[in-house]
Short mmCIF file of C-alpha atoms in Angstrom, two decimals:
data_model
loop_
_atom_site.label_atom_id
_atom_site.label_comp_id
_atom_site.label_asym_id
_atom_site.label_seq_id
_atom_site.Cartn_x
_atom_site.Cartn_y
_atom_site.Cartn_z
CA MET Q 227 -17.86 -33.55 7.54
CA ARG Q 228 -15.16 -35.11 5.81
CA LYS Q 229 -17.08 -34.90 2.61
CA ALA Q 230 -16.51 -30.80 3.23
CA ILE Q 231 -13.04 -31.53 3.90
CA GLN Q 232 -12.90 -33.03 1.03
CA LYS Q 233 -14.52 -30.37 -1.18
CA ARG Q 234 -12.52 -27.76 -0.07
CA MET Q 235 -8.96 -29.65 -0.32
CA GLU Q 236 -10.19 -29.96 -3.95
CA ALA Q 237 -11.02 -26.67 -3.85
CA LYS Q 238 -7.63 -25.52 -3.05
CA LYS Q 239 -5.91 -28.47 -4.94
CA TYR Q 240 -7.20 -25.88 -7.32
CA VAL Q 241 -5.87 -23.40 -6.67
CA TRP Q 242 -2.64 -24.10 -6.15
CA GLU Q 243 -2.14 -25.97 -9.09
CA GLY Q 244 -4.40 -23.53 -11.10
CA ALA Q 245 -2.17 -22.04 -14.30
CA ILE Q 246 -1.36 -20.01 -17.41
CA PRO Q 247 -0.12 -20.54 -20.32
CA LEU Q 248 2.54 -17.54 -21.59
CA GLN Q 249 3.73 -17.36 -24.82
CA ILE Q 250 6.34 -14.93 -24.12
CA HIS Q 251 8.46 -12.55 -26.69
CA LEU Q 252 11.67 -11.87 -26.85
CA HIS Q 253 11.10 -7.51 -27.09
CA GLU Q 254 11.93 -7.34 -30.90
CA SER Q 255 15.29 -4.44 -30.12
CA GLN Q 256 17.00 -7.11 -27.78
CA VAL Q 257 17.13 -10.18 -31.71
CA THR Q 258 20.43 -10.00 -33.08
CA THR Q 259 19.64 -13.57 -34.28
CA LEU Q 260 17.93 -14.11 -37.79
CA PRO Q 261 15.09 -15.60 -37.86
CA PRO Q 262 14.11 -14.49 -34.52
CA PRO Q 263 13.69 -16.86 -31.34
CA PRO Q 264 10.61 -18.68 -32.08
CA PRO Q 265 8.18 -17.18 -28.10
CA ALA Q 266 8.81 -19.69 -25.34
CA LEU Q 267 5.96 -21.73 -24.08
CA ILE Q 268 5.60 -21.78 -20.82
CA LEU Q 269 3.19 -23.14 -18.25
CA ALA Q 270 3.36 -20.20 -15.16
CA PRO Q 271 1.20 -21.10 -11.88
CA ARG Q 272 -1.02 -19.09 -10.72
CA ILE Q 273 0.06 -17.70 -6.98
CA GLY Q 274 3.73 -17.45 -8.79
CA TYR Q 275 5.76 -14.39 -9.97
CA LEU Q 276 6.66 -14.02 -13.33
CA PRO Q 277 10.01 -13.74 -12.73
CA LEU Q 278 10.52 -17.29 -10.90
CA LEU Q 279 10.17 -18.16 -14.39
CA VAL Q 280 12.81 -16.75 -15.61
CA PRO Q 281 15.32 -20.12 -15.08
CA LEU Q 282 13.40 -21.59 -17.66
CA ILE Q 283 12.95 -17.98 -19.68
CA LYS Q 284 16.43 -16.98 -20.46
CA PRO Q 285 18.09 -20.36 -21.95
CA HIS Q 286 15.47 -20.30 -24.15
CA PHE Q 287 16.53 -16.45 -25.29
CA SER Q 288 20.35 -16.53 -24.27
CA SER Q 289 21.86 -17.20 -27.06
CA THR Q 290 20.43 -14.31 -29.14
CA LEU Q 291 20.59 -11.49 -26.40
CA PRO Q 292 23.21 -8.74 -27.22
CA PRO Q 293 26.16 -9.38 -24.14
CA GLY Q 294 25.63 -7.06 -21.18
CA VAL Q 295 24.68 -6.55 -17.48
CA ASP Q 296 20.28 -8.17 -17.90
CA THR Q 297 17.82 -6.66 -16.63
CA ILE Q 298 15.06 -8.68 -16.67
CA TRP Q 299 11.11 -8.05 -17.43
CA PHE Q 300 7.65 -8.50 -18.41
CA GLU Q 301 5.41 -6.46 -20.31
CA TYR Q 302 2.10 -7.25 -22.35
CA ARG Q 303 1.40 -4.64 -25.13
CA GLY Q 304 3.39 -1.67 -23.85
CA LEU Q 305 1.95 -1.90 -20.03
CA PRO Q 306 5.06 -2.61 -17.58
CA LEU Q 307 4.11 -5.79 -15.79
CA LYS Q 308 4.51 -4.94 -12.06
CA TRP Q 309 6.47 -8.76 -10.78
CA TYR Q 310 5.36 -8.71 -7.39
CA ILE Q 311 2.05 -9.02 -8.48
CA PRO Q 312 0.67 -13.13 -8.57
CA THR Q 313 0.74 -14.30 -12.10
CA GLY Q 314 -2.26 -14.78 -11.98
CA VAL Q 315 -3.83 -11.91 -10.61
CA LEU Q 316 -1.56 -10.45 -13.44
CA PHE Q 317 -3.61 -12.15 -15.90
CA ASP Q 318 -7.64 -12.04 -14.41
CA LEU Q 319 -6.94 -8.02 -13.97
CA LEU Q 320 -5.04 -6.96 -17.74
CA CYS Q 321 -6.58 -9.39 -20.16
CA ALA Q 322 -10.83 -8.66 -19.46
CA GLU Q 323 -11.33 -11.64 -22.08
CA PRO Q 324 -8.78 -14.07 -21.26
CA GLU Q 325 -6.24 -14.96 -23.60
CA ARG Q 326 -4.44 -18.24 -23.89
CA PRO Q 327 -1.95 -18.40 -24.41
CA TRP Q 328 -1.79 -14.98 -22.56
CA ASN Q 329 1.30 -13.00 -25.46
CA ILE Q 330 3.74 -11.52 -22.90
CA THR Q 331 7.07 -9.88 -23.95
CA VAL Q 332 10.08 -10.19 -22.60
CA HIS Q 333 12.80 -7.99 -21.79
CA PHE Q 334 16.43 -7.99 -20.83
CA ARG Q 335 17.54 -4.38 -21.38
CA GLY Q 336 16.47 -1.33 -20.07
CA TYR Q 337 14.88 -1.48 -16.69
CA PRO Q 338 11.77 1.24 -16.47
CA GLY Q 339 13.12 1.74 -13.24
CA ASN Q 340 10.24 4.70 -12.50
CA VAL Q 341 8.05 2.29 -12.88
CA LEU Q 342 8.90 -0.55 -11.51
CA ILE Q 343 10.14 -1.20 -8.59
CA PRO Q 344 13.79 -3.07 -8.72
CA CYS Q 345 13.57 -6.50 -9.20
CA ASP Q 346 17.02 -8.99 -8.70
CA GLY Q 347 15.17 -11.82 -9.41
CA GLU Q 348 14.41 -14.82 -6.68
CA ASP Q 349 15.73 -12.48 -4.07
CA SER Q 350 13.50 -9.79 -4.48
CA VAL Q 351 10.27 -12.12 -5.17
CA LYS Q 352 11.10 -13.94 -1.48
CA TRP Q 353 11.69 -11.07 0.09
CA SER Q 354 8.32 -9.20 -0.61
CA PHE Q 355 6.52 -12.06 -0.67
CA ILE Q 356 6.97 -12.55 3.20
CA ASN Q 357 6.75 -9.28 3.66
CA SER Q 358 2.67 -9.65 2.26
CA LEU Q 359 3.06 -12.95 4.40
CA LYS Q 360 3.98 -11.24 7.51
CA GLU Q 361 1.85 -8.34 6.73
CA ALA Q 362 -1.54 -11.40 6.43
CA ALA Q 363 -0.14 -12.27 10.33
CA TYR Q 364 -0.56 -9.34 11.45
CA ILE Q 365 -4.10 -8.33 10.00
CA ILE Q 366 -5.02 -11.84 11.10
CA ASN Q 367 -3.34 -12.09 14.62
CA GLY Q 368 -2.72 -8.58 15.50
CA ASN Q 369 1.21 -8.18 16.00
CA CYS Q 370 4.33 -8.60 14.48
CA LYS Q 371 5.24 -11.91 16.26
CA ASN Q 372 8.45 -13.79 13.96
CA VAL Q 373 5.46 -16.06 11.69
CA MET Q 374 8.67 -17.25 10.51
CA ASN Q 375 10.60 -19.20 13.32
CA MET Q 376 6.84 -20.36 15.18
CA SER Q 377 6.26 -23.63 15.40
CA GLN Q 378 4.62 -25.48 12.59
CA SER Q 379 1.47 -26.40 15.39
CA ASP Q 380 1.33 -22.76 15.51
CA GLN Q 381 1.46 -21.32 12.15
CA LEU Q 382 -1.60 -23.11 11.57
CA GLU Q 383 -3.06 -22.29 14.10
CA LEU Q 384 -2.23 -18.98 13.05
CA TRP Q 385 -3.56 -19.81 9.79
CA HIS Q 386 -6.93 -20.94 10.67
CA SER Q 387 -8.09 -18.62 13.74
CA VAL Q 388 -9.80 -15.26 11.92
CA MET Q 389 -8.76 -13.65 15.52
CA ASN Q 390 -9.51 -10.19 15.02
CA GLY Q 391 -11.90 -10.68 11.82
CA ARG Q 392 -9.95 -9.03 9.98
CA VAL Q 393 -9.38 -10.96 6.75
CA PRO Q 394 -6.00 -9.18 4.74
CA VAL Q 395 -7.41 -8.45 1.73
CA ARG Q 396 -5.40 -6.94 -1.56
CA LEU Q 397 -7.78 -5.16 -4.37
CA TYR Q 398 -7.12 -3.88 -8.03
CA VAL Q 399 -10.17 -1.88 -9.02
CA TRP Q 400 -9.64 -1.41 -13.04
CA SER Q 401 -12.12 1.66 -14.27
CA ILE Q 402 -13.52 2.39 -17.07
CA SER Q 403 -15.76 5.17 -18.92
CA GLU Q 404 -16.79 2.70 -22.43
CA ASP Q 405 -20.17 0.91 -22.46
CA PHE Q 406 -19.22 -2.51 -24.15
CA ASP Q 407 -20.63 -5.64 -25.38
CA ASP Q 408 -17.91 -7.92 -25.13
CA TRP Q 409 -14.66 -7.92 -23.62
CA GLU Q 410 -12.64 -8.06 -26.73
CA ASP Q 411 -13.97 -4.27 -27.21
CA LEU Q 412 -12.96 -2.68 -24.65
CA SER Q 413 -10.07 -0.94 -25.00
CA GLN Q 414 -6.73 -2.38 -23.72
CA VAL Q 415 -4.98 -0.90 -20.11
CA ASP Q 416 -2.57 0.74 -21.22
CA SER Q 417 -1.44 2.21 -17.68
CA TRP Q 418 -1.44 1.73 -14.47
CA GLU Q 419 -3.48 5.28 -13.36
CA LYS Q 420 -6.58 3.18 -14.57
CA ILE Q 421 -6.21 0.43 -11.62
CA SER Q 422 -6.33 1.23 -8.69
CA TYR Q 423 -5.04 -0.82 -5.52
CA ILE Q 424 -6.43 -0.81 -2.41
CA ASN Q 425 -4.94 -2.49 0.11
CA ARG Q 426 -6.95 -3.05 3.13
CA PRO Q 427 -8.14 -5.15 5.03
CA ILE Q 428 -11.90 -6.14 5.52
CA GLU Q 429 -14.43 -6.86 8.25
CA ILE Q 430 -16.01 -9.97 9.09
CA HIS Q 431 -18.88 -7.97 10.99
CA LYS Q 432 -20.80 -12.61 12.23
CA GLU Q 433 -24.55 -10.31 12.82
CA GLY Q 434 -26.39 -13.64 12.17
CA LYS Q 435 -26.60 -12.16 8.32
CA CYS Q 436 -23.89 -14.88 6.65
CA PHE Q 437 -21.09 -12.00 4.83
CA THR Q 438 -21.76 -11.86 1.00
CA LEU Q 439 -18.92 -11.05 -1.50
CA HIS Q 440 -21.64 -8.40 -1.43
CA ASP Q 441 -21.24 -7.06 1.82
CA ALA Q 442 -18.12 -6.80 1.39
CA MET Q 443 -17.34 -5.25 -2.14
CA LYS Q 444 -19.36 -2.65 -0.07
CA SER Q 445 -17.55 -2.28 2.94
CA LEU Q 446 -14.25 -1.55 -0.19
CA LEU Q 447 -16.23 0.08 -2.90
CA PRO Q 448 -18.92 1.87 -0.81
CA GLU Q 449 -20.00 4.44 -3.56
CA PHE Q 450 -20.47 1.59 -6.00
CA PHE Q 451 -23.67 0.73 -4.27
CA SER Q 452 -25.14 3.99 -3.90
CA ASP Q 453 -29.12 2.35 -4.49
CA GLU Q 454 -28.98 0.54 -1.18
CA SER Q 455 -30.48 1.05 1.92
CA LEU Q 456 -27.83 2.37 3.60
CA SER Q 457 -28.89 2.62 6.97
CA ASP Q 458 -27.50 -0.75 6.70
CA SER Q 459 -25.53 -1.20 9.85
CA LYS Q 460 -22.52 -2.54 8.05
CA LEU Q 461 -21.98 0.73 6.27
CA ALA Q 462 -21.52 1.91 9.66
CA ARG Q 463 -17.63 1.87 9.84
CA VAL Q 464 -16.85 5.31 9.63
CA ASP Q 465 -14.01 5.92 6.79
CA PHE Q 466 -11.93 8.77 5.82
CA GLU Q 467 -14.42 10.46 2.89
CA ASP Q 468 -16.98 10.69 6.90
CA ALA Q 469 -14.32 13.00 7.48
CA GLN Q 470 -14.41 15.93 5.54
CA LYS Q 471 -18.22 17.45 6.91
CA ILE Q 472 -15.43 18.34 9.30
CA PRO Q 473 -14.56 21.95 9.22
CA SER Q 474 -11.99 22.42 8.41
CA GLU Q 475 -10.20 25.72 10.72
CA ASP Q 476 -10.31 24.95 14.00
CA VAL Q 477 -9.91 20.71 13.56
CA SER Q 478 -8.47 20.44 16.48
CA SER Q 479 -11.06 21.35 18.63
CA ASN Q 480 -13.90 19.81 16.92
CA LYS Q 481 -15.26 16.87 18.62
CA VAL Q 482 -15.77 12.91 17.38
CA VAL Q 483 -18.54 13.16 15.68
CA GLU Q 484 -20.74 11.53 18.04
CA ASP Q 485 -23.42 10.01 15.35
CA GLN Q 486 -21.08 8.29 12.94
CA GLY Q 487 -24.29 6.83 11.42
CA GLN Q 488 -25.66 9.27 11.07
CA ASN Q 489 -22.66 10.90 9.71
CA ALA Q 490 -21.87 8.01 7.10
CA TYR Q 491 -24.90 8.19 5.57
CA GLU Q 492 -25.47 12.48 5.46
CA HIS Q 493 -22.22 11.85 2.93
CA ARG Q 494 -23.06 9.13 1.27
CA GLU Q 495 -26.15 10.63 -0.04
CA ALA Q 496 -24.05 13.75 -1.19
CA CYS Q 497 -21.17 11.90 -2.47
CA CYS Q 498 -22.98 8.90 -4.69
CA ILE Q 499 -21.67 9.51 -7.93
CA SER Q 500 -24.51 8.49 -10.24
CA SER Q 501 -25.81 4.98 -10.79
CA SER Q 502 -24.86 3.99 -14.23
CA ALA Q 503 -21.46 3.63 -11.41
CA GLU Q 504 -21.01 0.00 -11.45
CA ILE Q 505 -19.66 -3.36 -10.55
CA LYS Q 506 -18.43 -5.06 -13.61
CA LEU Q 507 -16.24 -8.18 -13.56
CA ILE Q 508 -15.29 -10.22 -9.77
CA ARG Q 509 -12.43 -11.78 -10.09
CA ILE Q 510 -10.63 -13.78 -7.74
CA GLN Q 511 -8.36 -17.26 -9.28
CA GLY Q 512 -9.39 -16.77 -12.35
CA ILE Q 513 -13.54 -17.18 -11.27
CA GLU Q 514 -16.21 -14.99 -11.15
CA PRO Q 515 -17.83 -15.85 -8.46
CA LYS Q 516 -21.62 -14.39 -7.60
CA LEU Q 517 -21.97 -11.73 -5.23
CA GLU Q 518 -24.30 -14.37 -2.48
CA ILE Q 519 -21.55 -16.16 -1.72
CA PRO Q 520 -20.45 -16.77 1.50
CA PHE Q 521 -17.09 -14.06 1.69
CA SER Q 522 -16.32 -16.75 3.93
CA TRP Q 523 -15.86 -19.38 1.67
CA LEU Q 524 -13.66 -17.51 -0.82
CA VAL Q 525 -11.63 -16.73 2.32
CA ASN Q 526 -11.29 -20.94 3.49
CA ASN Q 527 -10.94 -21.23 -0.75
CA LEU Q 528 -9.25 -18.97 -2.84
CA LEU Q 529 -5.94 -17.52 -0.65
CA ASN Q 530 -2.78 -17.29 -2.72
CA PRO Q 531 -0.06 -18.46 -0.44
CA ASP Q 532 0.98 -15.26 0.95
CA HIS Q 533 -2.82 -15.06 3.02
CA PHE Q 534 -4.28 -12.37 0.97
CA LEU Q 535 -7.53 -12.84 -1.07
CA HIS Q 536 -6.60 -11.04 -4.31
CA ILE Q 537 -9.63 -9.54 -5.77
CA CYS Q 538 -9.53 -8.20 -9.62
CA VAL Q 539 -12.58 -5.79 -10.45
CA CYS Q 540 -13.89 -3.86 -13.48
CA VAL Q 541 -16.30 -0.99 -12.41
CA LYS Q 542 -18.15 1.01 -14.89
CA VAL Q 543 -17.20 5.67 -14.12
CA PRO Q 544 -19.37 7.50 -15.88
CA GLN Q 545 -17.30 10.33 -17.92
CA MET T 194 -14.59 5.34 26.63
CA MET T 195 -11.67 3.72 26.51
CA ASP T 196 -9.64 4.01 28.36
CA VAL T 197 -5.86 5.36 27.94
CA PHE T 198 -4.69 1.97 29.77
CA ASN T 199 -5.89 -0.36 27.48
CA TRP T 200 -4.82 1.51 24.56
CA ASP T 201 -3.04 -0.44 21.63
CA GLY T 202 -1.41 2.60 20.07
CA THR T 203 -3.33 2.82 17.60
CA VAL T 204 -5.64 4.95 15.48
CA SER T 205 -8.22 5.04 13.15
CA ALA T 206 -8.65 6.34 9.39
CA LYS T 207 -10.98 9.32 11.30
CA ASP T 208 -8.20 10.68 13.69
CA PHE T 209 -5.68 10.02 11.49
CA ARG T 210 -7.10 12.18 9.54
CA ILE T 211 -8.41 14.67 11.99
CA GLY T 212 -4.40 14.35 13.45
CA ALA T 213 -3.15 14.73 9.95
CA LEU T 214 -5.53 18.07 9.55
CA SER T 215 -4.13 19.80 12.87
CA PHE T 216 -0.53 19.06 12.60
CA ALA T 217 -0.84 20.54 9.17
CA GLN T 218 -2.35 23.91 11.25
CA LYS T 219 -0.44 24.01 14.19
CA TRP T 220 2.84 22.97 11.47
CA GLU T 221 1.54 26.60 9.34
CA SER T 222 -0.13 28.92 11.84
CA LEU T 223 3.75 27.70 14.03
CA ASN T 224 6.19 27.69 11.35
CA SER T 225 5.06 31.42 9.58
CA ALA T 226 8.24 31.53 7.32
CA PHE T 227 8.15 28.17 5.95
CA PRO T 228 5.86 25.44 3.78
CA PRO T 229 2.69 24.35 4.85
CA TRP T 230 1.61 20.29 4.66
CA SER T 231 -1.03 20.07 3.04
CA TRP T 232 -4.20 17.46 2.89
CA VAL T 233 -3.41 15.51 -0.60
CA PRO T 234 -7.45 14.55 0.09
CA CYS T 235 -7.33 11.33 -3.50
CA PRO T 236 -9.86 8.44 -2.68
CA LYS T 237 -8.84 5.01 -0.06
CA HIS T 238 -5.66 7.16 -0.15
CA PRO T 239 -5.31 10.38 1.42
CA TRP T 240 -2.14 11.69 2.60
CA LEU T 241 -0.25 14.74 4.29
CA ALA T 242 2.52 15.83 1.73
CA SER T 243 4.92 17.50 3.18
CA PRO T 244 7.71 21.29 1.92
CA GLU T 245 10.14 20.61 0.05
CA VAL T 246 12.90 19.47 1.99
CA ASP T 247 16.47 19.79 1.70
CA ILE T 248 18.56 17.04 2.86
CA ASP T 249 21.80 18.49 1.86
CA GLN T 250 25.29 19.39 4.33
CA ASN T 251 24.93 22.14 6.98
CA SER T 252 27.60 21.36 9.42
CA GLN T 253 26.35 20.57 12.04
CA THR T 254 28.91 23.28 13.97
CA ASP T 255 27.99 26.17 11.23
CA PRO T 256 24.72 27.56 12.11
CA GLY T 257 25.08 30.58 10.39
CA GLU T 258 25.96 29.30 7.07
CA GLU T 259 21.82 29.79 5.97
CA GLU T 260 22.43 29.46 1.31
CA THR T 261 19.83 27.54 1.43
CA SER T 262 16.02 27.50 2.95
CA CYS T 263 16.24 25.03 5.41
CA SER T 264 19.05 26.37 7.52
CA GLU T 265 16.23 29.57 8.81
CA LYS T 266 14.93 26.40 10.68
CA GLU T 267 17.71 25.79 12.55
CA ASP T 268 16.66 29.24 14.32
CA ASP T 269 13.61 27.45 15.38
CA ILE T 270 15.26 23.68 16.58
CA ASP T 271 16.41 23.01 19.07
CA ASP T 272 19.89 20.68 17.97
CA ALA T 273 20.59 20.39 14.35
CA THR T 274 18.27 19.02 11.80
CA LEU T 275 20.54 18.38 8.25
CA VAL T 276 22.92 15.68 7.70
CA GLN T 277 26.35 15.62 6.12
CA SER T 278 27.10 15.00 2.81
CA ASN T 279 29.77 14.85 1.02
CA HIS T 280 29.06 15.57 -2.37
CA HIS T 281 28.58 19.01 -2.34
CA GLU T 282 25.01 18.91 -3.77
CA LEU T 283 21.71 19.47 -3.19
CA HIS T 284 19.66 16.83 -2.28
CA TYR T 285 15.91 16.98 -2.36
CA CYS T 286 12.90 14.32 -0.06
CA ASP T 287 9.57 14.67 -0.02
CA PHE T 288 7.61 12.81 3.07
CA HIS T 289 4.23 11.76 2.59
CA ILE T 290 2.42 10.69 6.03
CA VAL T 291 -0.28 7.76 4.74
CA TYR T 292 -2.57 5.95 6.64
CA SER T 293 -2.20 2.04 6.63
CA TYR T 294 -4.43 0.09 7.47
CA THR T 295 -3.27 -3.10 7.61
CA PHE T 296 -1.12 -1.44 10.91
CA ARG T 297 -3.57 1.34 11.96
CA VAL T 298 -1.01 4.36 11.92
CA PRO T 299 0.73 6.37 9.73
CA VAL T 300 3.06 5.57 7.24
CA LEU T 301 6.35 7.88 5.83
CA TYR T 302 7.54 7.17 2.37
CA LEU T 303 9.57 9.81 1.34
CA ARG T 304 11.57 10.48 -2.17
CA ALA T 305 15.19 11.87 -2.69
CA TYR T 306 16.60 13.55 -5.39
CA CYS T 307 19.10 15.72 -6.67
CA SER T 308 18.80 19.17 -7.63
CA ASP T 309 18.83 18.07 -11.68
CA GLY T 310 16.34 15.41 -10.68
CA ARG T 311 17.63 12.21 -10.62
CA PRO T 312 16.60 9.54 -8.04
CA LEU T 313 18.94 8.57 -5.09
CA LEU T 314 19.48 5.33 -4.44
CA LEU T 315 18.46 3.22 -1.08
CA ASP T 316 21.96 3.48 -0.54
CA GLU T 317 23.37 6.90 -0.92
CA ILE T 318 19.91 8.17 1.10
CA GLU T 319 20.96 6.48 3.69
CA LYS T 320 24.84 8.47 4.25
CA GLU T 321 22.71 11.20 4.61
CA LEU T 322 20.05 9.50 6.71
CA PRO T 323 21.80 7.14 8.17
CA ALA T 324 18.69 6.17 10.98
CA CYS T 325 17.30 3.97 8.86
CA SER T 326 20.42 2.35 7.82
CA SER T 327 18.15 -1.10 6.78
CA LYS T 328 21.22 -4.13 7.60
CA GLU T 329 19.97 -4.40 11.24
CA SER T 330 17.39 -6.61 11.30
CA PRO T 331 13.53 -5.97 11.11
CA GLU T 332 12.81 -7.44 14.29
CA THR T 333 15.68 -5.54 16.53
CA LYS T 334 14.94 -2.28 14.86
CA TRP T 335 11.83 -1.05 14.08
CA ALA T 336 12.92 1.60 11.95
CA PHE T 337 13.56 0.61 8.55
CA ILE T 338 12.62 0.96 4.90
CA THR T 339 12.06 -0.36 2.31
CA GLN T 340 11.12 0.29 -1.45
CA GLU T 341 8.05 -0.23 -1.93
CA GLU T 342 5.11 1.99 -4.89
CA HIS T 343 3.12 4.31 -3.27
CA PRO T 344 0.10 3.84 -2.91
CA TYR T 345 -1.51 6.56 -4.79
CA LEU T 346 1.28 8.01 -7.02
CA LYS T 347 2.30 4.69 -7.93
CA ARG T 348 5.85 5.00 -8.58
CA PRO T 349 8.26 3.84 -6.37
CA TRP T 350 9.42 5.52 -3.12
CA TYR T 351 10.44 4.40 0.03
CA LYS T 352 8.65 3.33 3.36
CA LEU T 353 10.10 3.52 6.58
CA HIS T 354 7.98 0.37 8.29
CA PRO T 355 5.48 0.74 10.86
CA CYS T 356 5.21 -3.04 12.47
CA GLY T 357 6.38 -1.50 15.05
CA THR T 358 4.99 2.10 16.15
CA SER T 359 2.24 1.48 17.59
CA GLU T 360 4.57 0.20 20.37
CA PHE T 361 6.35 3.18 20.34
CA MET T 362 3.71 5.40 20.22
CA LYS T 363 2.35 3.00 23.33
CA LEU T 364 5.19 4.10 25.20
CA LEU T 365 5.21 7.48 23.96
CA PHE T 366 2.16 8.52 26.08
CA LEU T 367 1.70 6.20 28.90
CA GLY T 368 5.92 5.42 29.66
CA GLY T 369 6.65 9.30 30.90
CA ASP T 370 5.24 10.41 34.27
CA THR T 371 3.38 13.00 33.31
CA GLY T 372 0.53 12.11 34.84
CA GLN T 373 -2.05 9.91 32.48
CA PRO T 374 -3.40 11.52 30.17
CA LYS T 375 -6.69 11.15 28.30
CA LEU T 376 -7.40 9.25 25.56
CA GLU T 377 -9.25 11.76 23.63
CA VAL T 378 -6.02 14.42 23.93
CA VAL T 379 -4.19 11.18 22.75
CA LEU T 380 -5.32 11.41 19.58
CA GLU T 381 -5.31 14.50 19.47
CA LEU T 382 -1.05 14.83 19.32
CA TYR T 383 -1.09 11.84 17.68
CA LEU T 384 0.63 12.71 14.61
CA LEU T 385 2.85 15.58 15.93
CA SER T 386 3.86 13.16 19.27
CA TRP T 387 4.78 9.94 15.82
CA PHE T 388 6.05 12.58 13.57
CA SER T 389 8.30 13.95 16.53
CA ALA T 390 9.63 10.14 16.83
CA VAL T 391 10.41 9.12 13.29
CA GLY T 392 10.56 12.48 11.57
CA GLN T 393 14.32 12.21 13.46
CA VAL T 394 14.82 8.45 12.18
CA VAL T 395 15.12 11.01 8.40
CA GLY T 396 15.88 14.09 9.95
CA LEU T 397 13.57 16.34 10.63
CA ARG T 398 13.03 17.91 12.95
CA ILE T 399 9.86 20.13 14.70
CA PRO T 400 10.63 23.21 15.97
CA CYS T 401 10.34 23.70 20.06
CA LYS T 402 6.82 25.78 19.88
CA MET T 403 4.97 23.27 18.60
CA LEU T 404 5.53 20.65 20.46
CA ASN T 405 5.11 23.40 23.43
CA ASP T 406 2.02 24.68 22.53
CA ARG T 407 -0.98 22.44 23.74
CA ARG T 408 -3.74 24.49 22.69
#
């Protein structure tokens, strides 16, 4: 027992101490001195957020910045980085072949307000984090009790219970349509349109068999498991797609579909995409776990401080 | 079937879709003068999109001024819908109703902009829609706005925070003295009732005809 706890503490330690070496370049439009300043080299915590690094970065560049008000944002090869996504998740998602150090660019002007929601520094990050924490607490605990005012022992109790069997998950799915041999050959993510974001709790069904990462992925992305047996009871969870069978003329008088399992089966048959669609990569905290891994291990060891499991997936879809 | 006393105020994704289509259908059949809501069946996050709504100034005391398309609604609505603005500028608002898997309730997303396309800032929106003020603490007021990315469109939108929704939905159905409805009926009328409450926060009213229609 002690060994198990020790192992868990080790895993948590690795997660919390995980860091990404960053090489941060000032965007050329904001360089006012010759020679241009060298990039800032910073070890960024995986579980942290880019705006929190600003106190380390700004002094490095302040002597070369043009005068005016700073509106700080980051970008990787032209793609503005969403500041409320943990640094490690951004790295896992956008760097298919991990780049060390990770070369990103910082801007102090020209905030792309049509793409990024505003960030006023540390307070915005704090607010976003607390909202996520509350959302996770709601998923695990089932109500909106004020998490922040709970006593410490109550908080511990909260996080260690998975009462409803619901696990907070944020899934980031990068879709590609090309074949490739090496990750390096893949074209860059040049737009957030290529990444779909699914914020949906995973429901763990404790039905004797161990609930694995494979089962979890099947529940979120069933369309990529088309070759599997569809009579699996775990697929019986009815989703939006199932309701498409209901004719649109007189919805209000339709009875609820009695045999949900049957409906799910029929619909999966109808809408399964070809078997050339597949999941290419799953990354959590920089790790690529095997699909057979028990999902509970991931939940116990790889959560972010906001108590969400952030999962990055790369899928190949037919053109 | 679970009875309505044990109901927690939430709906499943499937019931949301059924309710949304029912709502859109009723809206279209009873308000034929106005553009319909449309169901956008995007995979993973389908949503119900509003017709174009003007949130400009039409004073409460002058229902006779029929200069914008929105003012036509006043014929069918029991009291004035539109909010006074000091700007003499047309402001538009898009509303999307999206399902939240976390809270298992509908969530209202909105985006407001001027006629030249410039997006409105939060404090400008709050001026138009005073019930949306985010200055009250979340614990005491269920209706407050946060800025968030639209789950599919990915642009910055505003969202009415859903954490109190299940509570007030329970109250709506169980708090009255019209007798206890069947859960089936509750689920069918869910979206309509939700919208009648939430819509008020953003200055939208449901025409009486829709509320009275129980078909």
